[in-house]
Amino acid sequence: MGHAFAVGTGGDRRRDRLLRRGGGVSGPAAHAPTPPVVQLLRVHGRDTFGSGGRARGRLYDVSLTFEAGIHAVLGRPRDGTTALCELIAGRARPRAGRVLVAGREPWRSPVLRRRIGAYLDRPTLVEAGRVGDAVAVASELRGIDVSASIAELGLADLLGRRMASLHAYEARALELAFALAVQRPAAVVLDEPLDATELVPAEALFERLAAMARDGAAVILTSSIPSDVEGVADHVHLVDRGRVVASDGALGWPGAGERELTVWLRDATLARRLASELGQAAALLGVAWRGRDGETASVSVRAAALDEAAVAVAAAVARTGIDVIGLQPVAPTLESLHVARRKRTAQEGAR
């Protein structure tokens, strides 16, 4: 069985905020309070996506505020992420409470809805004829010039094809172009936007979102994969079965201030040797090995940054001559976030 070695003096250095890519604001001005662009006030609601009138997810008594910046909401549609996006976009009406964007209720105001970029899990383009014609019709109906957005995302080659020939991810990428084409939006809501990044590079998407946030938009994106939004969002919220259960510093984010690297070795003897050697590295936050004699084993290495863990492993391997099979960064999952949250709650209750 494996044994743990406590190493390093860094302690738990989790950051309350994630750093935004694409040239976000830094310094004291970045922390100045700003009025919320989007407010949810004790909202109960459901999405409209499910078949037969059944919702995929619901929200229960949710109160949240989103100021200008990038916000990530972690969870699955059954937890209410799609419902959240539809309510903010004005595609659904809350059953109780109020949803406000720029001080107004989006479900009541078609004018306001034109100032909200929305990428939802529902196709809106006409599914017949040529792509260029369908885009032109949608642009006219929505009052949006999407040509620059399509060019920026590298989607112009799709315009000459027929709608029926598009793969699902290609149609989704066009929907994303419309969401990003709204001029000076009050809010942008994106439900699992990385679904479209098979065509649209994630880096280009995040740079565009950062620019919109700097111009004053509240950018709200959902994801069921925490690593997709790591290093992107200014604020992170975790939802579970329709309720917000943790935000920012209370999230217990395993990766915001602590990263883990798994090192694979041929047997437990080598794992023990490597773990013992790494136990002397002051830069590491923790080391543990797992495995049995005669079987493939692993060493888990925790550090404040992934490159610190990799450098420590490389130095230990060079000193010992141990043969490493492979290295694998450990990405946080929704399940690991919930486990970390429950542990923190239990620790606070025991004090």
mmCIF file of C-alpha atoms in Angstrom:
data_model
loop_
_atom_site.group_PDB
_atom_site.id
_atom_site.type_symbol
_atom_site.label_atom_id
_atom_site.label_comp_id
_atom_site.label_asym_id
_atom_site.label_seq_id
_atom_site.Cartn_x
_atom_site.Cartn_y
_atom_site.Cartn_z
ATOM 1 C CA MET A 1 0.000 0.000 0.000
ATOM 2 C CA GLY A 2 1.092 3.614 -0.495
ATOM 3 C CA HIS A 3 2.372 6.061 2.091
ATOM 4 C CA ALA A 4 2.158 9.861 2.136
ATOM 5 C CA PHE A 5 5.038 12.249 2.745
ATOM 6 C CA ALA A 6 4.288 15.803 3.918
ATOM 7 C CA VAL A 7 6.748 18.155 2.278
ATOM 8 C CA GLY A 8 7.265 21.843 1.606
ATOM 9 C CA THR A 9 6.258 24.892 3.592
ATOM 10 C CA GLY A 10 3.904 26.534 1.118
ATOM 11 C CA GLY A 11 0.705 25.416 2.854
ATOM 12 C CA ASP A 12 -2.650 25.702 1.152
ATOM 13 C CA ARG A 13 -2.176 28.576 -1.312
ATOM 14 C CA ARG A 14 -5.444 28.439 -3.171
ATOM 15 C CA ARG A 15 -6.384 31.637 -4.966
ATOM 16 C CA ASP A 16 -9.845 33.088 -4.542
ATOM 17 C CA ARG A 17 -9.809 34.354 -8.095
ATOM 18 C CA LEU A 18 -8.654 32.809 -11.341
ATOM 19 C CA LEU A 19 -6.529 34.873 -13.695
ATOM 20 C CA ARG A 20 -8.134 35.956 -16.930
ATOM 21 C CA ARG A 21 -6.402 35.239 -20.227
ATOM 22 C CA GLY A 22 -6.214 37.755 -23.002
ATOM 23 C CA GLY A 23 -4.863 40.790 -21.154
ATOM 24 C CA GLY A 24 -7.281 41.236 -18.290
ATOM 25 C CA VAL A 25 -7.069 44.231 -15.970
ATOM 26 C CA SER A 26 -4.550 43.859 -13.155
ATOM 27 C CA GLY A 27 -3.506 45.826 -10.087
ATOM 28 C CA PRO A 28 -5.627 47.653 -7.493
ATOM 29 C CA ALA A 29 -8.157 48.894 -10.051
ATOM 30 C CA ALA A 30 -9.093 45.293 -10.870
ATOM 31 C CA HIS A 31 -10.497 44.869 -7.350
ATOM 32 C CA ALA A 32 -12.583 48.059 -7.281
ATOM 33 C CA PRO A 33 -16.284 47.269 -6.746
ATOM 34 C CA THR A 34 -18.457 47.587 -9.826
ATOM 35 C CA PRO A 35 -22.254 47.521 -10.045
ATOM 36 C CA PRO A 36 -23.710 44.160 -11.078
ATOM 37 C CA VAL A 37 -24.773 43.796 -14.697
ATOM 38 C CA VAL A 38 -26.815 40.643 -14.064
ATOM 39 C CA GLN A 39 -28.782 39.865 -10.913
ATOM 40 C CA LEU A 40 -30.709 36.765 -9.905
ATOM 41 C CA LEU A 41 -32.946 37.506 -6.929
ATOM 42 C CA ARG A 42 -34.279 34.378 -5.214
ATOM 43 C CA VAL A 43 -34.962 32.780 -8.567
ATOM 44 C CA HIS A 44 -36.857 29.553 -9.092
ATOM 45 C CA GLY A 45 -36.913 28.392 -12.691
ATOM 46 C CA ARG A 46 -36.419 25.620 -15.202
ATOM 47 C CA ASP A 47 -35.084 25.230 -18.695
ATOM 48 C CA THR A 48 -37.208 24.619 -21.783
ATOM 49 C CA PHE A 49 -34.940 22.134 -23.515
ATOM 50 C CA GLY A 50 -36.284 18.779 -22.340
ATOM 51 C CA SER A 51 -38.554 16.689 -24.547
ATOM 52 C CA GLY A 52 -42.247 16.372 -23.787
ATOM 53 C CA GLY A 53 -42.239 19.579 -21.770
ATOM 54 C CA ARG A 54 -39.943 18.089 -19.131
ATOM 55 C CA ALA A 55 -37.051 20.241 -17.970
ATOM 56 C CA ARG A 56 -33.494 18.922 -17.926
ATOM 57 C CA GLY A 57 -32.703 20.997 -14.847
ATOM 58 C CA ARG A 58 -34.105 23.534 -12.392
ATOM 59 C CA LEU A 59 -32.966 26.333 -10.099
ATOM 60 C CA TYR A 60 -34.198 26.678 -6.526
ATOM 61 C CA ASP A 61 -34.061 30.004 -4.661
ATOM 62 C CA VAL A 62 -30.860 31.123 -6.403
ATOM 63 C CA SER A 63 -29.440 34.584 -5.723
ATOM 64 C CA LEU A 64 -26.344 35.611 -7.681
ATOM 65 C CA THR A 65 -24.816 38.788 -9.057
ATOM 66 C CA PHE A 66 -22.505 39.083 -12.049
ATOM 67 C CA GLU A 67 -20.572 42.283 -12.655
ATOM 68 C CA ALA A 68 -18.518 43.038 -15.766
ATOM 69 C CA GLY A 69 -15.987 40.233 -16.151
ATOM 70 C CA ILE A 70 -15.844 36.529 -16.918
ATOM 71 C CA HIS A 71 -17.822 34.171 -14.696
ATOM 72 C CA ALA A 72 -17.821 30.377 -14.829
ATOM 73 C CA VAL A 73 -20.705 28.283 -13.510
ATOM 74 C CA LEU A 74 -19.694 24.666 -13.007
ATOM 75 C CA GLY A 75 -22.277 21.912 -13.173
ATOM 76 C CA ARG A 76 -24.377 19.838 -15.528
ATOM 77 C CA PRO A 77 -27.702 20.667 -17.201
ATOM 78 C CA ARG A 78 -29.505 18.600 -14.565
ATOM 79 C CA ASP A 79 -27.943 20.901 -11.940
ATOM 80 C CA GLY A 80 -29.573 23.912 -13.597
ATOM 81 C CA THR A 81 -26.791 25.335 -15.780
ATOM 82 C CA THR A 82 -28.931 25.402 -18.937
ATOM 83 C CA ALA A 83 -31.834 26.871 -16.960
ATOM 84 C CA LEU A 84 -29.528 29.636 -15.713
ATOM 85 C CA CYS A 85 -28.456 30.529 -19.253
ATOM 86 C CA GLU A 86 -32.000 30.522 -20.631
ATOM 87 C CA LEU A 87 -33.271 32.716 -17.804
ATOM 88 C CA ILE A 88 -30.509 35.303 -18.241
ATOM 89 C CA ALA A 89 -30.943 35.284 -22.024
ATOM 90 C CA GLY A 90 -34.691 35.878 -21.639
ATOM 91 C CA ARG A 91 -35.581 32.600 -23.357
ATOM 92 C CA ALA A 92 -37.369 31.418 -20.205
ATOM 93 C CA ARG A 93 -39.396 33.203 -17.526
ATOM 94 C CA PRO A 94 -38.608 32.623 -13.844
ATOM 95 C CA ARG A 95 -41.339 30.851 -11.915
ATOM 96 C CA ALA A 96 -40.502 32.954 -8.876
ATOM 97 C CA GLY A 97 -38.030 35.716 -8.128
ATOM 98 C CA ARG A 98 -36.525 38.130 -10.635
ATOM 99 C CA VAL A 99 -33.765 38.040 -13.234
ATOM 100 C CA LEU A 100 -32.367 41.473 -14.108
ATOM 101 C CA VAL A 101 -29.925 42.422 -16.862
ATOM 102 C CA ALA A 102 -28.884 46.078 -16.825
ATOM 103 C CA GLY A 103 -31.754 46.647 -14.394
ATOM 104 C CA ARG A 104 -34.481 45.157 -16.608
ATOM 105 C CA GLU A 105 -36.129 41.758 -16.981
ATOM 106 C CA PRO A 106 -34.970 40.140 -20.236
ATOM 107 C CA TRP A 107 -38.013 37.899 -20.684
ATOM 108 C CA ARG A 108 -40.187 41.036 -20.860
ATOM 109 C CA SER A 109 -38.019 43.083 -23.247
ATOM 110 C CA PRO A 110 -37.188 42.140 -26.866
ATOM 111 C CA VAL A 111 -34.997 45.260 -27.044
ATOM 112 C CA LEU A 112 -32.933 44.094 -24.073
ATOM 113 C CA ARG A 113 -32.625 40.571 -25.491
ATOM 114 C CA ARG A 114 -30.862 42.038 -28.529
ATOM 115 C CA ARG A 115 -28.127 43.218 -26.144
ATOM 116 C CA ILE A 116 -27.560 39.707 -24.796
ATOM 117 C CA GLY A 117 -25.298 37.337 -26.688
ATOM 118 C CA ALA A 118 -26.663 33.834 -26.154
ATOM 119 C CA TYR A 119 -25.167 30.469 -27.063
ATOM 120 C CA LEU A 120 -27.640 27.851 -25.900
ATOM 121 C CA ASP A 121 -28.082 24.138 -26.364
ATOM 122 C CA ARG A 122 -30.740 24.568 -29.035
ATOM 123 C CA PRO A 123 -30.272 25.228 -32.798
ATOM 124 C CA THR A 124 -31.850 28.427 -34.108
ATOM 125 C CA LEU A 125 -30.737 28.568 -37.754
ATOM 126 C CA VAL A 126 -33.141 27.456 -40.482
ATOM 127 C CA GLU A 127 -32.125 23.900 -41.337
ATOM 128 C CA ALA A 128 -32.832 24.114 -45.082
ATOM 129 C CA GLY A 129 -31.022 25.710 -48.012
ATOM 130 C CA ARG A 130 -27.523 27.116 -48.071
ATOM 131 C CA VAL A 131 -25.665 28.106 -44.942
ATOM 132 C CA GLY A 132 -25.053 31.623 -46.240
ATOM 133 C CA ASP A 133 -28.781 32.149 -46.825
ATOM 134 C CA ALA A 134 -29.705 30.805 -43.376
ATOM 135 C CA VAL A 135 -27.126 33.096 -41.774
ATOM 136 C CA ALA A 136 -28.446 36.092 -43.742
ATOM 137 C CA VAL A 137 -32.040 35.412 -42.625
ATOM 138 C CA ALA A 138 -30.985 35.008 -38.992
ATOM 139 C CA SER A 139 -28.883 38.181 -39.169
ATOM 140 C CA GLU A 140 -31.862 40.161 -40.471
ATOM 141 C CA LEU A 141 -34.234 38.807 -37.825
ATOM 142 C CA ARG A 142 -31.813 39.418 -34.968
ATOM 143 C CA GLY A 143 -30.482 42.734 -36.220
ATOM 144 C CA ILE A 144 -26.893 41.463 -36.045
ATOM 145 C CA ASP A 145 -24.094 41.751 -38.585
ATOM 146 C CA VAL A 146 -22.365 38.426 -38.018
ATOM 147 C CA SER A 147 -19.948 38.577 -40.968
ATOM 148 C CA ALA A 148 -16.990 39.907 -38.965
ATOM 149 C CA SER A 149 -17.529 37.318 -36.228
ATOM 150 C CA ILE A 150 -17.688 34.470 -38.756
ATOM 151 C CA ALA A 151 -14.461 35.668 -40.373
ATOM 152 C CA GLU A 152 -12.728 36.117 -37.005
ATOM 153 C CA LEU A 153 -13.610 32.566 -35.960
ATOM 154 C CA GLY A 154 -12.493 31.111 -39.307
ATOM 155 C CA LEU A 155 -15.948 29.876 -40.337
ATOM 156 C CA ALA A 156 -16.302 31.599 -43.729
ATOM 157 C CA ASP A 157 -15.764 28.317 -45.622
ATOM 158 C CA LEU A 158 -19.059 27.006 -44.209
ATOM 159 C CA LEU A 159 -21.190 29.659 -45.928
ATOM 160 C CA GLY A 160 -21.181 27.981 -49.350
ATOM 161 C CA ARG A 161 -22.376 24.624 -48.060
ATOM 162 C CA ARG A 162 -25.905 23.380 -47.507
ATOM 163 C CA MET A 163 -27.313 23.368 -43.991
ATOM 164 C CA ALA A 164 -28.089 19.653 -44.248
ATOM 165 C CA SER A 165 -24.393 18.901 -44.787
ATOM 166 C CA LEU A 166 -23.212 20.505 -41.549
ATOM 167 C CA HIS A 167 -22.012 18.391 -38.668
ATOM 168 C CA ALA A 168 -23.489 19.267 -35.286
ATOM 169 C CA TYR A 169 -20.265 20.936 -34.112
ATOM 170 C CA GLU A 170 -20.179 23.078 -37.283
ATOM 171 C CA ALA A 171 -23.740 24.307 -36.724
ATOM 172 C CA ARG A 172 -22.859 25.004 -33.081
ATOM 173 C CA ALA A 173 -19.837 27.043 -34.151
ATOM 174 C CA LEU A 174 -22.104 29.258 -36.283
ATOM 175 C CA GLU A 175 -24.416 29.762 -33.301
ATOM 176 C CA LEU A 176 -21.373 30.800 -31.279
ATOM 177 C CA ALA A 177 -20.480 33.363 -33.951
ATOM 178 C CA PHE A 178 -23.908 34.985 -33.488
ATOM 179 C CA ALA A 179 -23.475 35.136 -29.706
ATOM 180 C CA LEU A 180 -20.117 36.865 -30.108
ATOM 181 C CA ALA A 181 -21.384 39.280 -32.785
ATOM 182 C CA VAL A 182 -23.666 41.283 -30.479
ATOM 183 C CA GLN A 183 -22.275 44.817 -30.391
ATOM 184 C CA ARG A 184 -21.485 46.193 -26.906
ATOM 185 C CA PRO A 185 -23.568 43.535 -25.146
ATOM 186 C CA ALA A 186 -24.799 43.941 -21.596
ATOM 187 C CA ALA A 187 -24.333 40.214 -21.045
ATOM 188 C CA VAL A 188 -23.093 37.144 -22.883
ATOM 189 C CA VAL A 189 -24.288 33.696 -21.771
ATOM 190 C CA LEU A 190 -22.594 30.623 -23.193
ATOM 191 C CA ASP A 191 -23.828 27.130 -22.325
ATOM 192 C CA GLU A 192 -20.868 24.720 -22.680
ATOM 193 C CA PRO A 193 -19.109 26.924 -25.293
ATOM 194 C CA LEU A 194 -16.121 24.615 -25.675
ATOM 195 C CA ASP A 195 -18.422 22.198 -27.503
ATOM 196 C CA ALA A 196 -17.770 24.393 -30.542
ATOM 197 C CA THR A 197 -13.995 24.532 -30.250
ATOM 198 C CA GLU A 198 -13.414 21.641 -32.620
ATOM 199 C CA LEU A 199 -13.582 24.420 -35.220
ATOM 200 C CA VAL A 200 -12.959 27.488 -33.054
ATOM 201 C CA PRO A 201 -9.626 27.531 -31.170
ATOM 202 C CA ALA A 202 -10.224 27.876 -27.427
ATOM 203 C CA GLU A 203 -7.545 30.563 -27.146
ATOM 204 C CA ALA A 204 -9.287 32.719 -29.773
ATOM 205 C CA LEU A 205 -12.614 32.256 -28.002
ATOM 206 C CA PHE A 206 -11.238 33.255 -24.599
ATOM 207 C CA GLU A 207 -9.443 36.294 -26.004
ATOM 208 C CA ARG A 208 -12.711 37.465 -27.558
ATOM 209 C CA LEU A 209 -14.586 36.926 -24.288
ATOM 210 C CA ALA A 210 -11.927 38.837 -22.340
ATOM 211 C CA ALA A 211 -12.274 41.779 -24.745
ATOM 212 C CA MET A 212 -16.063 41.809 -24.288
ATOM 213 C CA ALA A 213 -15.637 41.722 -20.508
ATOM 214 C CA ARG A 214 -13.214 44.646 -20.615
ATOM 215 C CA ASP A 215 -15.850 46.578 -22.565
ATOM 216 C CA GLY A 216 -18.285 46.118 -19.670
ATOM 217 C CA ALA A 217 -20.144 42.881 -20.433
ATOM 218 C CA ALA A 218 -20.930 40.217 -17.869
ATOM 219 C CA VAL A 219 -19.706 37.064 -19.599
ATOM 220 C CA ILE A 220 -21.226 33.928 -18.072
ATOM 221 C CA LEU A 221 -20.172 30.513 -19.294
ATOM 222 C CA THR A 222 -21.109 27.081 -18.031
ATOM 223 C CA SER A 223 -19.053 23.921 -18.065
ATOM 224 C CA SER A 224 -19.235 20.408 -16.683
ATOM 225 C CA ILE A 225 -15.434 20.147 -17.029
ATOM 226 C CA PRO A 226 -13.679 22.442 -14.512
ATOM 227 C CA SER A 227 -10.341 22.357 -16.333
ATOM 228 C CA ASP A 228 -12.018 23.948 -19.375
ATOM 229 C CA VAL A 229 -12.406 27.238 -17.495
ATOM 230 C CA GLU A 230 -9.336 27.099 -15.271
ATOM 231 C CA GLY A 231 -7.285 30.260 -15.648
ATOM 232 C CA VAL A 232 -10.085 31.955 -17.604
ATOM 233 C CA ALA A 233 -12.728 33.152 -15.139
ATOM 234 C CA ASP A 234 -12.644 36.018 -12.654
ATOM 235 C CA HIS A 235 -15.256 34.258 -10.520
ATOM 236 C CA VAL A 236 -16.343 30.615 -10.305
ATOM 237 C CA HIS A 237 -19.598 29.203 -8.912
ATOM 238 C CA LEU A 238 -20.461 25.547 -8.327
ATOM 239 C CA VAL A 239 -24.092 24.440 -8.687
ATOM 240 C CA ASP A 240 -25.525 21.155 -7.502
ATOM 241 C CA ARG A 241 -29.123 20.028 -8.049
ATOM 242 C CA GLY A 242 -30.388 23.528 -8.639
ATOM 243 C CA ARG A 243 -28.567 25.373 -5.876
ATOM 244 C CA VAL A 244 -25.327 27.350 -5.694
ATOM 245 C CA VAL A 245 -23.236 25.423 -3.174
ATOM 246 C CA ALA A 246 -19.872 27.224 -3.350
ATOM 247 C CA SER A 247 -18.223 30.232 -4.952
ATOM 248 C CA ASP A 248 -14.655 31.449 -5.433
ATOM 249 C CA GLY A 249 -12.544 30.915 -2.283
ATOM 250 C CA ALA A 250 -15.117 28.572 -0.725
ATOM 251 C CA LEU A 251 -14.986 26.354 -3.787
ATOM 252 C CA GLY A 252 -12.005 24.269 -2.708
ATOM 253 C CA TRP A 253 -10.753 24.430 -6.301
ATOM 254 C CA PRO A 254 -8.101 21.707 -6.717
ATOM 255 C CA GLY A 255 -5.952 23.483 -9.248
ATOM 256 C CA ALA A 256 -6.375 27.215 -8.652
ATOM 257 C CA GLY A 257 -3.454 27.316 -6.209
ATOM 258 C CA GLU A 258 -2.406 23.692 -6.181
ATOM 259 C CA ARG A 259 -1.641 21.364 -9.084
ATOM 260 C CA GLU A 260 -1.049 17.633 -9.139
ATOM 261 C CA LEU A 261 1.151 15.575 -11.418
ATOM 262 C CA THR A 262 1.043 11.771 -11.562
ATOM 263 C CA VAL A 263 4.282 9.928 -12.356
ATOM 264 C CA TRP A 264 3.944 6.327 -13.572
ATOM 265 C CA LEU A 265 6.669 3.754 -12.830
ATOM 266 C CA ARG A 266 7.203 0.052 -13.456
ATOM 267 C CA ASP A 267 6.773 -1.151 -9.864
ATOM 268 C CA ALA A 268 6.241 -0.067 -6.259
ATOM 269 C CA THR A 269 9.951 -0.274 -5.373
ATOM 270 C CA LEU A 270 10.755 2.484 -7.859
ATOM 271 C CA ALA A 271 7.736 4.481 -6.672
ATOM 272 C CA ARG A 272 8.964 4.329 -3.070
ATOM 273 C CA ARG A 273 12.459 5.462 -4.096
ATOM 274 C CA LEU A 274 11.167 8.362 -6.174
ATOM 275 C CA ALA A 275 8.715 9.478 -3.461
ATOM 276 C CA SER A 276 11.495 9.422 -0.875
ATOM 277 C CA GLU A 277 13.730 11.527 -3.126
ATOM 278 C CA LEU A 278 10.929 14.003 -3.884
ATOM 279 C CA GLY A 279 10.192 14.292 -0.166
ATOM 280 C CA GLN A 280 13.301 16.477 0.118
ATOM 281 C CA ALA A 281 12.026 19.061 -2.407
ATOM 282 C CA ALA A 282 11.020 22.240 -0.554
ATOM 283 C CA ALA A 283 8.980 23.544 -3.511
ATOM 284 C CA LEU A 284 6.451 20.707 -3.295
ATOM 285 C CA LEU A 285 3.265 20.698 -1.226
ATOM 286 C CA GLY A 286 2.922 16.930 -0.980
ATOM 287 C CA VAL A 287 4.049 13.562 -2.341
ATOM 288 C CA ALA A 288 2.345 10.161 -2.138
ATOM 289 C CA TRP A 289 3.050 6.844 -3.828
ATOM 290 C CA ARG A 290 0.609 4.043 -4.629
ATOM 291 C CA GLY A 291 1.066 0.525 -5.912
ATOM 292 C CA ARG A 292 2.073 -3.045 -5.129
ATOM 293 C CA ASP A 293 5.272 -4.949 -5.717
ATOM 294 C CA GLY A 294 5.429 -6.419 -9.196
ATOM 295 C CA GLU A 295 2.753 -4.072 -10.583
ATOM 296 C CA THR A 296 2.770 -0.663 -12.243
ATOM 297 C CA ALA A 297 2.851 2.030 -9.550
ATOM 298 C CA SER A 298 2.430 5.799 -9.377
ATOM 299 C CA VAL A 299 3.667 8.830 -7.460
ATOM 300 C CA SER A 300 1.374 11.840 -6.986
ATOM 301 C CA VAL A 301 3.196 15.163 -6.736
ATOM 302 C CA ARG A 302 1.425 18.346 -5.575
ATOM 303 C CA ALA A 303 2.804 21.851 -6.097
ATOM 304 C CA ALA A 304 1.574 25.422 -6.432
ATOM 305 C CA ALA A 305 2.148 25.223 -10.191
ATOM 306 C CA LEU A 306 2.416 22.340 -12.617
ATOM 307 C CA ASP A 307 5.830 23.402 -13.890
ATOM 308 C CA GLU A 308 7.196 23.358 -10.319
ATOM 309 C CA ALA A 309 6.060 19.752 -9.952
ATOM 310 C CA ALA A 310 7.571 18.798 -13.326
ATOM 311 C CA VAL A 311 10.932 20.440 -12.533
ATOM 312 C CA ALA A 312 11.126 18.650 -9.175
ATOM 313 C CA VAL A 313 10.340 15.290 -10.802
ATOM 314 C CA ALA A 314 12.922 15.851 -13.554
ATOM 315 C CA ALA A 315 15.612 16.701 -10.993
ATOM 316 C CA ALA A 316 14.794 13.644 -8.850
ATOM 317 C CA VAL A 317 14.839 11.342 -11.885
ATOM 318 C CA ALA A 318 18.201 12.763 -12.988
ATOM 319 C CA ARG A 319 19.705 12.155 -9.534
ATOM 320 C CA THR A 320 18.392 8.620 -9.113
ATOM 321 C CA GLY A 321 18.376 7.321 -12.687
ATOM 322 C CA ILE A 322 14.859 5.932 -12.163
ATOM 323 C CA ASP A 323 13.077 4.984 -15.398
ATOM 324 C CA VAL A 324 9.731 6.793 -15.668
ATOM 325 C CA ILE A 325 6.962 5.339 -17.845
ATOM 326 C CA GLY A 326 4.933 8.524 -18.155
ATOM 327 C CA LEU A 327 3.660 11.779 -16.650
ATOM 328 C CA GLN A 328 0.032 12.884 -16.439
ATOM 329 C CA PRO A 329 -1.378 16.161 -15.072
ATOM 330 C CA VAL A 330 -4.424 15.588 -12.879
ATOM 331 C CA ALA A 331 -7.341 17.782 -13.941
ATOM 332 C CA PRO A 332 -10.037 18.726 -11.414
ATOM 333 C CA THR A 333 -13.496 17.218 -11.950
ATOM 334 C CA LEU A 334 -16.936 18.153 -10.680
ATOM 335 C CA GLU A 335 -16.758 15.178 -8.352
ATOM 336 C CA SER A 336 -13.424 16.314 -6.881
ATOM 337 C CA LEU A 337 -14.852 19.801 -6.298
ATOM 338 C CA HIS A 338 -17.805 18.341 -4.410
ATOM 339 C CA VAL A 339 -15.490 16.119 -2.348
ATOM 340 C CA ALA A 340 -13.279 19.112 -1.480
ATOM 341 C CA ARG A 341 -16.351 21.147 -0.537
ATOM 342 C CA ARG A 342 -17.706 18.425 1.738
ATOM 343 C CA LYS A 343 -14.311 18.012 3.429
ATOM 344 C CA ARG A 344 -14.065 21.736 4.047
ATOM 345 C CA THR A 345 -17.602 21.837 5.470
ATOM 346 C CA ALA A 346 -16.808 18.923 7.785
ATOM 347 C CA GLN A 347 -13.574 20.566 8.964
ATOM 348 C CA GLU A 348 -15.342 23.849 9.685
ATOM 349 C CA GLY A 349 -18.083 22.005 11.581
ATOM 350 C CA ALA A 350 -15.493 20.242 13.745
ATOM 351 C CA ARG A 351 -13.889 23.498 14.901
#
